[in-house]
Amino acid sequence: MATDAMTRSSGGDAPTPSALEALAGAAYRPYWLDDPGRPRPRPALVGEERCDLLVVGGGYSGLWTALIAKERDPDREVVLVEGQEIGWAASGRNGGFCAASLTHGLGNGAARWPDELAELERLGHRNLDAIESAVERYGIDCDFERTGEIDVATEPYQVAELRETARMAAELGVGEQEFLDRDAVRAEVDSPTFLAGLWDRRGVAMLHPAKLAWGLARACAELGVRIYEHTPAERLAGAGAGMAVRTPYGRVRARQVALATNAFPALVRRVRPYIAPVYDHALMTEPLNQEQLDALGWRGRQGLSDTANHFHYFRLTADRRILWGGYDIIYRYGGRVRAEYDHHPATYRTLAQHFFRCFPQLEGVRFSHAWGGAIDTCSRFSAFFGSAHGGRVAYALGYTGLGVGATRFGAEVMLDLLAGERTERTSLEMVRSKPLPFPPEPVRWAGIGITQWAMTRADENGGRRNLWLKAMDKVGLGFDS
């Protein structure tokens, strides 16, 4: 492991020879992007462009912004620039969990915006409905399945936490969340590690993340959005009554700009302290045969996640593979984001070991792909919003691993801010407030390291949070992926 990497790993839990053997043939590239239907990239911008709205970033956040901007005003000239290729970063590397939650779960929302939680849940479910509608309306073939998600308890103390979340959901009247005891959860998906579950039946959809991004880009282009790939935005500056963004081979002059750069350095420098890029990793199995699927009993095709601080997320794909990701959280000193950080063999070994512990009946299954990518975590675990340059620039950042669905809401917030409108979204305290910024280096590095250690200790000690974590909770400063 590189000396500048801060990670939580398996604490000496060495992988078995069979787990290592399962990794032997894995390709080091994202499964979702390794697709024969991947579209050819569009040309880079050369020369000068002019438009009403420039969107910087070709992931979900930018694509939804461009699409909704054209839906609101078909005559608006919209340009989108992407530094690499559409869906290349987090939007093509995530687990494909499209959640209604805008607050990174009920617990986090209740701790930070208790008075707004019911409204935030209502808006989140409406947002997920709108995503489902857009997928259908634009004919986006992204394996969209609204099968829900089961949060599973793998330690006794987590059972009580799931019961409490079920109670809170019932009080708010949001979704269809059902507590499952040990026998009930194992009847849905069979693992000897599962002690209980909480099934959110309608609040989460499963999808193919890269195909969603590619489909959104096609829909944008059909509405008249001009898209340029391999066109990084290098500098943002005022230009008369509008803004100008410099690119390697040209410039875009725009009346307004929406920044959708997420884990990458923001063009508005004062925003950068609010983001700590962290690396998350995942494995994908080979396709399972019918006997292997029958051994799991996973007929409902729900997504799953355990509920530890360092958690795993896992789901079935359309071609009957299992994606298994999460657990380690890797931070690089200085918040650097580089392609060479995408892969971390030590994490792959840990994930493989944990996979076979969860599903011993799948002994002998091989992994076909292993990959990682950067997440734009912030200290409140959910997105924050703002404007700059006299309201001509808007941004939405900090989704902390839950952006597949929430980025569409963030796109609407950015467009509201650029329009100068007071809406039900911009009136929210969640939208009007900011998280606490992370401290500068080396304090950031040290603080993240202590927090990682404390979270590990909590996982190993019945969820009991030590004085450090309690202090962080009190001031509202957290760290997650």
Short mmCIF file of C-alpha atoms in Angstrom, two decimals:
data_model
loop_
_atom_site.label_atom_id
_atom_site.label_comp_id
_atom_site.label_asym_id
_atom_site.label_seq_id
_atom_site.Cartn_x
_atom_site.Cartn_y
_atom_site.Cartn_z
CA MET A 1 0.00 0.00 0.00
CA ALA A 2 1.28 3.45 -0.86
CA THR A 3 2.45 5.44 2.12
CA ASP A 4 0.03 8.29 1.36
CA ALA A 5 -3.06 6.06 1.41
CA MET A 6 -5.33 6.00 4.45
CA THR A 7 -7.44 2.85 4.50
CA ARG A 8 -9.48 0.67 6.79
CA SER A 9 -8.63 -2.95 6.01
CA SER A 10 -9.33 -6.39 7.39
CA GLY A 11 -7.14 -6.14 10.47
CA GLY A 12 -5.04 -9.21 9.77
CA ASP A 13 -7.95 -11.34 8.52
CA ALA A 14 -5.88 -13.00 5.78
CA PRO A 15 -7.77 -14.20 2.70
CA THR A 16 -8.01 -17.93 2.15
CA PRO A 17 -6.28 -19.58 -0.82
CA SER A 18 -9.68 -20.12 -2.47
CA ALA A 19 -10.50 -16.41 -2.18
CA LEU A 20 -7.21 -15.51 -3.79
CA GLU A 21 -7.75 -18.08 -6.54
CA ALA A 22 -11.14 -16.51 -7.28
CA LEU A 23 -9.36 -13.25 -8.11
CA ALA A 24 -6.77 -14.77 -10.41
CA GLY A 25 -8.50 -14.03 -13.68
CA ALA A 26 -10.22 -10.74 -12.78
CA ALA A 27 -9.87 -7.90 -15.27
CA TYR A 28 -8.85 -4.59 -13.69
CA ARG A 29 -11.57 -2.47 -15.26
CA PRO A 30 -15.15 -1.53 -14.38
CA TYR A 31 -17.57 -4.23 -15.43
CA TRP A 32 -20.22 -1.68 -16.45
CA LEU A 33 -17.87 0.13 -18.84
CA ASP A 34 -16.57 -3.14 -20.31
CA ASP A 35 -19.59 -3.36 -22.59
CA PRO A 36 -19.71 -3.95 -26.36
CA GLY A 37 -22.51 -1.39 -26.58
CA ARG A 38 -20.36 1.40 -25.16
CA PRO A 39 -20.84 4.41 -27.46
CA ARG A 40 -17.97 6.04 -29.27
CA PRO A 41 -16.86 9.27 -27.57
CA ARG A 42 -17.90 12.54 -29.13
CA PRO A 43 -15.21 14.92 -30.40
CA ALA A 44 -13.49 17.44 -28.16
CA LEU A 45 -14.35 21.13 -28.30
CA VAL A 46 -12.10 23.06 -30.68
CA GLY A 47 -12.48 26.82 -30.94
CA GLU A 48 -15.11 28.94 -29.23
CA GLU A 49 -18.67 28.05 -28.21
CA ARG A 50 -21.43 30.29 -26.94
CA CYS A 51 -24.51 29.19 -25.06
CA ASP A 52 -27.08 30.10 -22.45
CA LEU A 53 -26.04 27.34 -20.05
CA LEU A 54 -22.74 25.49 -19.81
CA VAL A 55 -22.74 22.25 -17.81
CA VAL A 56 -19.31 21.08 -16.63
CA GLY A 57 -19.23 17.32 -16.06
CA GLY A 58 -20.64 14.37 -18.00
CA GLY A 59 -21.77 12.17 -15.11
CA TYR A 60 -25.29 11.89 -13.74
CA SER A 61 -25.24 15.33 -12.12
CA GLY A 62 -24.31 17.11 -15.33
CA LEU A 63 -26.47 14.98 -17.60
CA TRP A 64 -29.61 15.46 -15.51
CA THR A 65 -28.92 19.20 -15.38
CA ALA A 66 -28.61 19.46 -19.15
CA LEU A 67 -31.67 17.29 -19.76
CA ILE A 68 -33.96 19.09 -17.30
CA ALA A 69 -32.74 22.48 -18.54
CA LYS A 70 -33.94 21.59 -22.03
CA GLU A 71 -37.19 20.14 -20.68
CA ARG A 72 -37.87 23.39 -18.82
CA ASP A 73 -36.96 25.58 -21.79
CA PRO A 74 -36.48 23.83 -25.15
CA ASP A 75 -35.10 27.04 -26.69
CA ARG A 76 -32.28 27.33 -24.16
CA GLU A 77 -28.89 26.67 -25.76
CA VAL A 78 -27.08 24.13 -23.59
CA VAL A 79 -23.50 22.90 -23.91
CA LEU A 80 -22.00 20.09 -21.81
CA VAL A 81 -18.26 19.44 -21.53
CA GLU A 82 -16.74 16.28 -20.06
CA GLY A 83 -13.04 15.89 -19.27
CA GLN A 84 -12.90 12.20 -20.20
CA GLU A 85 -15.91 10.30 -21.58
CA ILE A 86 -19.60 10.27 -20.60
CA GLY A 87 -20.08 8.12 -17.50
CA TRP A 88 -16.35 7.42 -17.16
CA ALA A 89 -16.01 8.36 -13.48
CA ALA A 90 -18.35 7.50 -10.58
CA SER A 91 -21.41 7.31 -12.84
CA GLY A 92 -19.93 4.29 -14.62
CA ARG A 93 -18.31 2.64 -11.60
CA ASN A 94 -20.95 2.57 -8.86
CA GLY A 95 -23.09 -0.31 -7.64
CA GLY A 96 -26.22 0.70 -9.53
CA PHE A 97 -28.33 1.39 -6.41
CA CYS A 98 -30.73 4.21 -7.32
CA ALA A 99 -32.21 5.31 -3.98
CA ALA A 100 -35.01 7.71 -3.13
CA SER A 101 -33.17 8.97 -0.05
CA LEU A 102 -31.69 12.45 -0.39
CA THR A 103 -30.14 12.34 3.10
CA HIS A 104 -28.07 9.14 3.02
CA GLY A 105 -30.73 7.27 4.95
CA LEU A 106 -33.38 8.07 7.52
CA GLY A 107 -30.97 8.06 10.45
CA ASN A 108 -28.67 10.68 8.96
CA GLY A 109 -31.62 12.80 7.87
CA ALA A 110 -33.24 12.63 11.31
CA ALA A 111 -29.99 13.67 12.99
CA ARG A 112 -29.43 16.69 10.74
CA TRP A 113 -32.85 17.93 9.53
CA PRO A 114 -35.50 16.42 11.82
CA ASP A 115 -38.07 19.12 11.07
CA GLU A 116 -37.69 18.62 7.31
CA LEU A 117 -37.32 14.86 7.20
CA ALA A 118 -40.88 14.07 6.11
CA GLU A 119 -40.63 16.66 3.32
CA LEU A 120 -37.19 15.41 2.25
CA GLU A 121 -38.52 11.86 2.09
CA ARG A 122 -41.51 12.99 0.02
CA LEU A 123 -39.28 14.87 -2.41
CA GLY A 124 -36.88 11.94 -2.60
CA HIS A 125 -39.60 9.46 -3.53
CA ARG A 126 -41.00 11.92 -6.08
CA ASN A 127 -37.50 12.23 -7.51
CA LEU A 128 -37.15 8.45 -7.87
CA ASP A 129 -40.55 8.31 -9.58
CA ALA A 130 -39.34 11.00 -12.00
CA ILE A 131 -36.21 8.96 -12.79
CA GLU A 132 -38.33 5.91 -13.54
CA SER A 133 -40.58 8.03 -15.74
CA ALA A 134 -37.62 9.51 -17.65
CA VAL A 135 -36.11 6.07 -18.25
CA GLU A 136 -39.40 5.00 -19.81
CA ARG A 137 -40.06 8.25 -21.67
CA TYR A 138 -36.66 8.38 -23.36
CA GLY A 139 -36.38 4.62 -23.92
CA ILE A 140 -33.22 4.26 -21.82
CA ASP A 141 -32.30 0.57 -21.71
CA CYS A 142 -30.49 0.44 -18.36
CA ASP A 143 -31.93 -2.71 -16.71
CA PHE A 144 -34.07 -0.57 -14.38
CA GLU A 145 -35.72 -2.77 -11.71
CA ARG A 146 -37.56 -1.22 -8.76
CA THR A 147 -36.96 -4.24 -6.54
CA GLY A 148 -35.98 -2.32 -3.41
CA GLU A 149 -33.13 -2.88 -0.99
CA ILE A 150 -32.69 -4.96 2.16
CA ASP A 151 -30.40 -3.60 4.86
CA VAL A 152 -29.12 -6.62 6.78
CA ALA A 153 -27.89 -6.99 10.34
CA THR A 154 -24.82 -9.17 10.75
CA GLU A 155 -24.23 -8.34 14.45
CA PRO A 156 -26.81 -8.55 17.27
CA TYR A 157 -26.73 -4.81 18.06
CA GLN A 158 -27.68 -4.00 14.47
CA VAL A 159 -31.00 -5.82 14.83
CA ALA A 160 -32.24 -3.17 17.27
CA GLU A 161 -31.03 -0.42 14.91
CA LEU A 162 -33.08 -1.88 12.05
CA ARG A 163 -36.17 -2.08 14.28
CA GLU A 164 -35.71 1.59 15.17
CA THR A 165 -35.43 2.58 11.51
CA ALA A 166 -38.58 0.61 10.72
CA ARG A 167 -40.39 2.46 13.52
CA MET A 168 -39.18 5.84 12.24
CA ALA A 169 -40.28 5.03 8.68
CA ALA A 170 -43.73 4.01 9.92
CA GLU A 171 -44.11 7.27 11.87
CA LEU A 172 -43.18 9.29 8.78
CA GLY A 173 -45.39 7.19 6.53
CA VAL A 174 -42.67 6.90 3.88
CA GLY A 175 -42.34 3.96 1.53
CA GLU A 176 -42.97 0.33 2.35
CA GLN A 177 -40.31 -0.69 4.86
CA GLU A 178 -40.71 -4.12 6.42
CA PHE A 179 -38.65 -5.53 9.30
CA LEU A 180 -37.54 -9.11 8.62
CA ASP A 181 -36.42 -11.45 11.38
CA ARG A 182 -33.63 -13.98 10.83
CA ASP A 183 -35.81 -16.59 9.13
CA ALA A 184 -37.62 -14.01 6.99
CA VAL A 185 -34.48 -12.34 5.69
CA ARG A 186 -32.83 -15.67 4.93
CA ALA A 187 -35.95 -16.69 3.04
CA GLU A 188 -35.26 -13.72 0.72
CA VAL A 189 -31.48 -14.19 0.42
CA ASP A 190 -29.73 -16.97 2.28
CA SER A 191 -26.55 -16.19 4.17
CA PRO A 192 -25.47 -17.64 7.52
CA THR A 193 -24.31 -14.13 8.49
CA PHE A 194 -27.78 -12.52 8.27
CA LEU A 195 -29.56 -11.96 11.59
CA ALA A 196 -32.34 -9.61 10.45
CA GLY A 197 -33.23 -7.24 7.65
CA LEU A 198 -35.16 -4.12 6.74
CA TRP A 199 -36.71 -4.27 3.28
CA ASP A 200 -37.38 -0.92 1.62
CA ARG A 201 -39.68 -2.25 -1.08
CA ARG A 202 -40.15 0.84 -3.29
CA GLY A 203 -37.44 3.25 -2.23
CA VAL A 204 -34.56 1.79 -4.27
CA ALA A 205 -34.17 0.62 -7.87
CA MET A 206 -31.39 -1.47 -9.36
CA LEU A 207 -29.93 -0.46 -12.71
CA HIS A 208 -26.92 -0.65 -15.04
CA PRO A 209 -25.15 2.61 -14.14
CA ALA A 210 -23.15 3.14 -17.33
CA LYS A 211 -26.15 2.46 -19.55
CA LEU A 212 -28.11 5.07 -17.60
CA ALA A 213 -25.39 7.65 -18.27
CA TRP A 214 -25.15 6.75 -21.95
CA GLY A 215 -28.93 6.85 -22.28
CA LEU A 216 -29.15 10.25 -20.61
CA ALA A 217 -26.47 11.58 -22.97
CA ARG A 218 -28.40 10.31 -25.99
CA ALA A 219 -31.59 11.92 -24.68
CA CYS A 220 -29.75 15.21 -24.12
CA ALA A 221 -28.35 15.17 -27.65
CA GLU A 222 -31.79 14.45 -29.11
CA LEU A 223 -33.12 17.55 -27.32
CA GLY A 224 -30.33 19.67 -28.80
CA VAL A 225 -27.65 19.69 -26.08
CA ARG A 226 -24.19 20.03 -27.64
CA ILE A 227 -21.87 17.55 -25.90
CA TYR A 228 -18.07 17.60 -26.05
CA GLU A 229 -15.98 14.79 -24.55
CA HIS A 230 -12.25 14.81 -23.74
CA THR A 231 -12.76 18.50 -22.95
CA PRO A 232 -11.67 19.27 -19.38
CA ALA A 233 -12.69 22.65 -17.99
CA GLU A 234 -9.44 24.29 -16.89
CA ARG A 235 -10.44 27.74 -15.69
CA LEU A 236 -13.62 29.63 -14.84
CA ALA A 237 -13.80 33.41 -14.96
CA GLY A 238 -16.29 36.23 -15.38
CA ALA A 239 -16.71 37.59 -18.91
CA GLY A 240 -18.91 40.65 -19.13
CA ALA A 241 -22.44 39.74 -18.10
CA GLY A 242 -21.65 36.02 -18.31
CA MET A 243 -18.89 33.50 -17.68
CA ALA A 244 -16.05 32.01 -19.68
CA VAL A 245 -14.56 28.54 -19.26
CA ARG A 246 -11.22 27.71 -20.82
CA THR A 247 -10.60 24.23 -22.25
CA PRO A 248 -7.42 22.76 -23.80
CA TYR A 249 -8.39 23.65 -27.38
CA GLY A 250 -10.94 26.39 -26.94
CA ARG A 251 -13.31 28.35 -24.76
CA VAL A 252 -17.00 28.41 -23.88
CA ARG A 253 -18.74 31.71 -23.18
CA ALA A 254 -22.00 31.15 -21.32
CA ARG A 255 -24.63 33.23 -19.60
CA GLN A 256 -24.72 30.69 -16.75
CA VAL A 257 -22.66 27.68 -15.63
CA ALA A 258 -23.63 24.57 -13.67
CA LEU A 259 -20.71 22.74 -12.04
CA ALA A 260 -21.12 18.97 -11.75
CA THR A 261 -17.53 17.95 -11.02
CA ASN A 262 -18.16 15.96 -7.80
CA ALA A 263 -14.90 14.33 -6.59
CA PHE A 264 -12.70 16.39 -8.90
CA PRO A 265 -11.34 19.81 -7.87
CA ALA A 266 -14.10 22.41 -8.07
CA LEU A 267 -13.60 25.40 -10.36
CA VAL A 268 -14.92 27.53 -7.49
CA ARG A 269 -11.95 27.23 -5.16
CA ARG A 270 -13.75 28.13 -1.95
CA VAL A 271 -15.83 24.96 -2.30
CA ARG A 272 -12.85 22.60 -2.27
CA PRO A 273 -12.46 22.28 1.53
CA TYR A 274 -15.94 20.77 1.74
CA ILE A 275 -14.98 17.69 -0.30
CA ALA A 276 -12.68 14.79 0.60
CA PRO A 277 -12.31 12.38 -2.34
CA VAL A 278 -12.24 8.77 -1.14
CA TYR A 279 -11.82 5.55 -3.08
CA ASP A 280 -14.35 2.74 -3.07
CA HIS A 281 -13.85 -0.66 -4.75
CA ALA A 282 -15.96 -3.51 -6.05
CA LEU A 283 -15.75 -7.03 -7.43
CA MET A 284 -18.02 -8.69 -10.00
CA THR A 285 -18.47 -12.44 -10.21
CA GLU A 286 -18.79 -14.52 -13.32
CA PRO A 287 -22.42 -15.34 -14.25
CA LEU A 288 -24.02 -17.76 -11.79
CA ASN A 289 -25.65 -20.97 -12.96
CA GLN A 290 -29.12 -22.00 -11.86
CA GLU A 291 -27.84 -24.31 -9.12
CA GLN A 292 -25.81 -21.48 -7.60
CA LEU A 293 -28.76 -19.10 -7.77
CA ASP A 294 -31.02 -21.69 -6.15
CA ALA A 295 -28.51 -22.03 -3.29
CA LEU A 296 -28.97 -18.32 -2.58
CA GLY A 297 -32.74 -18.20 -2.99
CA TRP A 298 -32.32 -14.63 -4.25
CA ARG A 299 -35.51 -14.54 -6.32
CA GLY A 300 -36.60 -10.98 -5.49
CA ARG A 301 -33.45 -9.42 -7.02
CA GLN A 302 -33.28 -6.80 -4.26
CA GLY A 303 -30.12 -4.86 -3.58
CA LEU A 304 -28.53 -5.56 -0.20
CA SER A 305 -26.24 -3.74 2.20
CA ASP A 306 -25.02 -4.59 5.66
CA THR A 307 -25.20 -1.96 8.37
CA ALA A 308 -21.70 -1.72 9.84
CA ASN A 309 -19.71 1.52 9.70
CA HIS A 310 -17.51 -0.21 7.13
CA PHE A 311 -20.25 -1.82 5.09
CA HIS A 312 -20.65 -3.99 2.00
CA TYR A 313 -23.22 -3.48 -0.75
CA PHE A 314 -24.18 -6.25 -3.16
CA ARG A 315 -26.72 -6.98 -5.87
CA LEU A 316 -27.54 -9.17 -8.86
CA THR A 317 -27.01 -7.95 -12.41
CA ALA A 318 -29.26 -8.65 -15.38
CA ASP A 319 -26.89 -11.40 -16.53
CA ARG A 320 -26.95 -13.12 -13.08
CA ARG A 321 -23.63 -11.93 -11.68
CA ILE A 322 -23.12 -10.63 -8.15
CA LEU A 323 -21.54 -7.24 -7.58
CA TRP A 324 -19.82 -7.10 -4.17
CA GLY A 325 -18.35 -3.78 -3.08
CA GLY A 326 -17.56 -1.37 -0.27
CA TYR A 327 -15.91 -1.95 3.13
CA ASP A 328 -12.52 -0.25 2.76
CA ILE A 329 -12.47 3.55 2.55
CA ILE A 330 -9.23 4.87 1.06
CA TYR A 331 -8.16 8.49 1.32
CA ARG A 332 -5.04 9.84 -0.38
CA TYR A 333 -3.04 12.59 1.28
CA GLY A 334 -3.98 15.97 -0.16
CA GLY A 335 -7.21 14.62 -1.65
CA ARG A 336 -5.54 13.63 -4.88
CA VAL A 337 -7.63 11.96 -7.61
CA ARG A 338 -5.55 9.95 -10.07
CA ALA A 339 -6.19 6.99 -12.37
CA GLU A 340 -3.46 4.91 -10.72
CA TYR A 341 -5.45 5.01 -7.45
CA ASP A 342 -8.44 3.21 -9.00
CA HIS A 343 -7.04 -0.23 -8.17
CA HIS A 344 -6.10 -1.54 -4.75
CA PRO A 345 -5.27 -5.28 -4.63
CA ALA A 346 -5.28 -5.37 -0.81
CA THR A 347 -8.91 -4.26 -0.86
CA TYR A 348 -9.78 -6.81 -3.55
CA ARG A 349 -8.33 -9.56 -1.35
CA THR A 350 -10.36 -8.39 1.64
CA LEU A 351 -13.56 -8.17 -0.40
CA ALA A 352 -13.05 -11.66 -1.82
CA GLN A 353 -12.57 -13.11 1.66
CA HIS A 354 -15.71 -11.40 2.94
CA PHE A 355 -17.74 -12.52 -0.08
CA PHE A 356 -17.16 -16.20 0.63
CA ARG A 357 -17.81 -15.68 4.34
CA CYS A 358 -21.20 -14.23 3.45
CA PHE A 359 -21.98 -16.84 0.79
CA PRO A 360 -20.05 -20.03 1.58
CA GLN A 361 -22.39 -21.94 -0.73
CA LEU A 362 -20.71 -20.14 -3.68
CA GLU A 363 -17.25 -21.59 -3.01
CA GLY A 364 -15.51 -21.97 -6.37
CA VAL A 365 -17.12 -18.94 -8.04
CA ARG A 366 -14.60 -16.69 -9.79
CA PHE A 367 -14.49 -12.91 -10.10
CA SER A 368 -14.43 -11.50 -13.63
CA HIS A 369 -13.79 -7.82 -12.82
CA ALA A 370 -12.25 -5.71 -10.05
CA TRP A 371 -12.22 -1.91 -10.02
CA GLY A 372 -12.43 1.25 -7.97
CA GLY A 373 -13.14 4.94 -8.26
CA ALA A 374 -13.38 8.21 -6.36
CA ILE A 375 -16.41 9.35 -4.34
CA ASP A 376 -17.08 12.99 -3.36
CA THR A 377 -17.65 12.55 0.36
CA CYS A 378 -18.57 15.48 2.59
CA SER A 379 -18.91 15.75 6.35
CA ARG A 380 -22.72 15.45 6.42
CA PHE A 381 -22.83 12.47 3.98
CA SER A 382 -25.32 14.11 1.61
CA ALA A 383 -25.16 16.76 -1.08
CA PHE A 384 -24.73 20.48 -0.51
CA PHE A 385 -25.53 23.29 -2.91
CA GLY A 386 -24.64 26.87 -3.65
CA SER A 387 -23.97 29.61 -6.16
CA ALA A 388 -21.08 31.90 -7.03
CA HIS A 389 -20.14 34.78 -9.33
CA GLY A 390 -23.26 36.77 -8.56
CA GLY A 391 -25.61 33.85 -9.14
CA ARG A 392 -24.27 33.04 -12.59
CA VAL A 393 -22.67 29.78 -11.37
CA ALA A 394 -24.32 26.98 -9.39
CA TYR A 395 -22.93 23.77 -7.93
CA ALA A 396 -24.11 20.57 -6.25
CA LEU A 397 -21.50 18.34 -4.62
CA GLY A 398 -20.89 15.87 -1.81
CA TYR A 399 -23.26 12.99 -2.62
CA THR A 400 -21.05 10.59 -0.61
CA GLY A 401 -21.79 7.44 -2.56
CA LEU A 402 -25.54 7.96 -2.87
CA GLY A 403 -25.72 10.01 -6.03
CA VAL A 404 -27.32 7.71 -8.59
CA GLY A 405 -30.74 9.03 -7.66
CA ALA A 406 -29.98 12.19 -5.68
CA THR A 407 -28.07 13.82 -8.55
CA ARG A 408 -31.34 14.40 -10.38
CA PHE A 409 -32.62 16.35 -7.36
CA GLY A 410 -29.31 18.23 -7.28
CA ALA A 411 -29.75 19.14 -10.94
CA GLU A 412 -33.14 20.68 -10.20
CA VAL A 413 -31.68 22.62 -7.28
CA MET A 414 -28.89 24.04 -9.46
CA LEU A 415 -31.36 25.13 -12.13
CA ASP A 416 -33.59 26.71 -9.47
CA LEU A 417 -30.61 28.62 -8.08
CA LEU A 418 -29.57 29.82 -11.53
CA ALA A 419 -33.13 30.99 -12.17
CA GLY A 420 -33.11 32.88 -8.87
CA GLU A 421 -36.32 31.12 -7.88
CA ARG A 422 -37.54 30.31 -4.39
CA THR A 423 -38.98 26.82 -4.74
CA GLU A 424 -39.86 23.98 -2.40
CA ARG A 425 -36.31 22.76 -2.99
CA THR A 426 -34.39 26.00 -2.46
CA SER A 427 -36.45 26.74 0.67
CA LEU A 428 -35.10 23.65 2.42
CA GLU A 429 -32.61 24.09 5.26
CA MET A 430 -30.70 21.18 3.70
CA VAL A 431 -30.26 23.25 0.54
CA ARG A 432 -29.58 26.58 2.28
CA SER A 433 -26.97 25.19 4.70
CA LYS A 434 -23.45 23.84 4.20
CA PRO A 435 -21.63 20.95 5.86
CA LEU A 436 -18.60 21.65 8.00
CA PRO A 437 -15.49 21.89 5.84
CA PHE A 438 -12.69 19.40 6.34
CA PRO A 439 -9.56 20.90 7.92
CA PRO A 440 -6.43 21.53 5.84
CA GLU A 441 -3.61 19.01 5.60
CA PRO A 442 -2.01 17.48 7.58
CA VAL A 443 -4.84 17.82 10.10
CA ARG A 444 -7.31 16.39 7.57
CA TRP A 445 -5.10 13.33 7.04
CA ALA A 446 -4.69 12.75 10.77
CA GLY A 447 -8.38 13.33 11.52
CA ILE A 448 -9.52 10.91 8.85
CA GLY A 449 -7.07 8.33 10.16
CA ILE A 450 -8.34 8.64 13.73
CA THR A 451 -11.94 8.48 12.53
CA GLN A 452 -11.24 5.35 10.47
CA TRP A 453 -9.67 3.69 13.50
CA ALA A 454 -12.57 4.71 15.74
CA MET A 455 -15.15 3.40 13.26
CA THR A 456 -13.32 0.08 13.10
CA ARG A 457 -13.32 -0.13 16.88
CA ALA A 458 -17.06 0.59 16.96
CA ASP A 459 -17.71 -2.22 14.48
CA GLU A 460 -15.69 -4.58 16.66
CA ASN A 461 -17.33 -3.52 19.94
CA GLY A 462 -21.05 -3.84 19.44
CA GLY A 463 -21.42 -0.49 17.72
CA ARG A 464 -20.29 1.47 20.79
CA ARG A 465 -18.91 4.81 19.68
CA ASN A 466 -15.88 6.13 21.55
CA LEU A 467 -15.32 9.71 22.71
CA TRP A 468 -13.81 10.73 19.37
CA LEU A 469 -16.85 9.62 17.37
CA LYS A 470 -19.23 11.11 19.91
CA ALA A 471 -17.41 14.42 19.63
CA MET A 472 -17.58 14.28 15.83
CA ASP A 473 -21.30 13.47 16.03
CA LYS A 474 -21.89 16.44 18.32
CA VAL A 475 -20.29 18.96 15.98
CA GLY A 476 -21.75 17.34 12.87
CA LEU A 477 -18.43 16.33 11.30
CA GLY A 478 -18.41 12.84 9.80
CA PHE A 479 -16.54 10.71 7.29
CA ASP A 480 -18.10 8.03 5.11
CA SER A 481 -18.32 6.59 1.61
#
